[in-house]
XYZ file of C-alpha atoms in Angstrom:
107
model
C -135.114 189.282 -77.496
C -137.587 186.644 -78.609
C -136.303 183.097 -78.475
C -137.196 180.165 -80.692
C -139.193 178.626 -77.814
C -141.052 181.903 -77.326
C -141.890 182.028 -81.024
C -143.091 178.429 -81.070
C -145.265 179.016 -77.994
C -146.851 182.054 -79.651
C -147.375 180.214 -82.928
C -148.859 177.161 -81.167
C -151.363 179.428 -79.424
C -152.676 180.740 -82.755
C -155.558 179.169 -84.641
C -154.714 177.293 -87.836
C -156.358 180.025 -89.937
C -155.854 183.739 -89.320
C -157.669 186.507 -91.127
C -155.710 189.742 -90.800
C -156.722 193.052 -92.300
C -153.949 195.353 -93.418
C -154.394 198.694 -95.090
C -151.825 199.041 -97.869
C -151.519 201.641 -100.624
C -153.311 200.745 -103.837
C -150.035 200.838 -105.736
C -148.712 197.862 -103.732
C -148.579 194.710 -105.796
C -149.888 191.435 -104.349
C -146.321 190.074 -104.135
C -145.138 193.201 -102.257
C -147.851 192.779 -99.656
C -147.080 189.053 -99.236
C -143.297 189.421 -99.174
C -142.829 192.758 -97.382
C -145.927 194.096 -95.617
C -147.443 190.914 -94.152
C -144.221 189.528 -92.561
C -143.433 192.824 -90.823
C -147.007 193.548 -89.762
C -147.556 190.035 -88.413
C -144.235 190.043 -86.538
C -145.279 193.294 -84.864
C -148.706 191.846 -84.077
C -147.015 188.861 -82.402
C -144.623 191.219 -80.555
C -141.592 189.628 -82.195
C -138.310 191.471 -82.513
C -137.567 190.017 -85.938
C -139.337 189.818 -89.277
C -141.123 186.618 -90.225
C -140.521 184.883 -93.534
C -143.221 185.527 -96.126
C -145.999 182.962 -96.433
C -146.106 180.667 -99.433
C -148.266 182.025 -102.278
C -150.896 179.327 -101.666
C -151.119 180.372 -97.980
C -151.793 184.036 -98.688
C -154.556 186.087 -100.247
C -154.662 189.848 -100.715
C -157.643 191.660 -102.106
C -159.003 195.151 -102.269
C -161.929 195.529 -99.895
C -162.923 199.079 -100.747
C -161.777 202.109 -102.622
C -160.921 205.161 -100.535
C -162.873 207.244 -103.044
C -166.049 205.344 -102.064
C -165.790 206.346 -98.390
C -166.711 210.078 -98.651
C -164.310 211.166 -95.909
C -162.549 214.488 -95.471
C -159.522 212.770 -93.974
C -158.556 209.495 -92.287
C -156.402 208.767 -89.267
C -154.923 205.320 -89.723
C -152.054 203.660 -87.932
C -150.711 200.630 -86.153
C -150.232 199.979 -82.443
C -148.131 202.559 -80.594
C -147.830 204.985 -83.498
C -149.655 207.899 -81.834
C -153.118 207.746 -83.415
C -154.888 207.680 -80.042
C -153.037 210.800 -78.880
C -153.755 212.501 -82.186
C -157.451 211.638 -81.891
C -157.663 212.957 -78.326
C -156.015 216.229 -79.339
C -158.226 216.663 -82.404
C -161.355 216.053 -80.299
C -160.545 219.233 -78.377
C -161.330 221.291 -81.481
C -165.035 222.251 -81.666
C -165.225 221.866 -85.471
C -163.782 218.344 -85.637
C -165.927 215.277 -85.209
C -165.438 211.551 -85.635
C -167.866 209.166 -87.306
C -166.939 206.290 -84.966
C -166.237 206.702 -81.279
C -163.366 204.809 -79.723
C -160.144 203.102 -80.595
C -159.983 200.052 -82.879
C -163.229 200.911 -84.608
């Protein structure tokens, strides 16, 4: 389990400002993203075994970057670390009628 010293060492290593992109459903309210999504996502990003407290409202900004309807895609494979998207991509690439617009992970 992560200790307080481990957490402080990880937090001290971070820059004072972090810009993190998170894909959340459009029906999520700003407060839901700040209070629920961001703490869990960031804890996972920092490899913590516990959920972080939500940031203060003045420390957090959520905004819509694009509408899915503007992207003209047949389907999207989206996921977080260790959720199986790389394996899914590799298996789908074996099909001759499936192609990807961007090659590689984390693109």
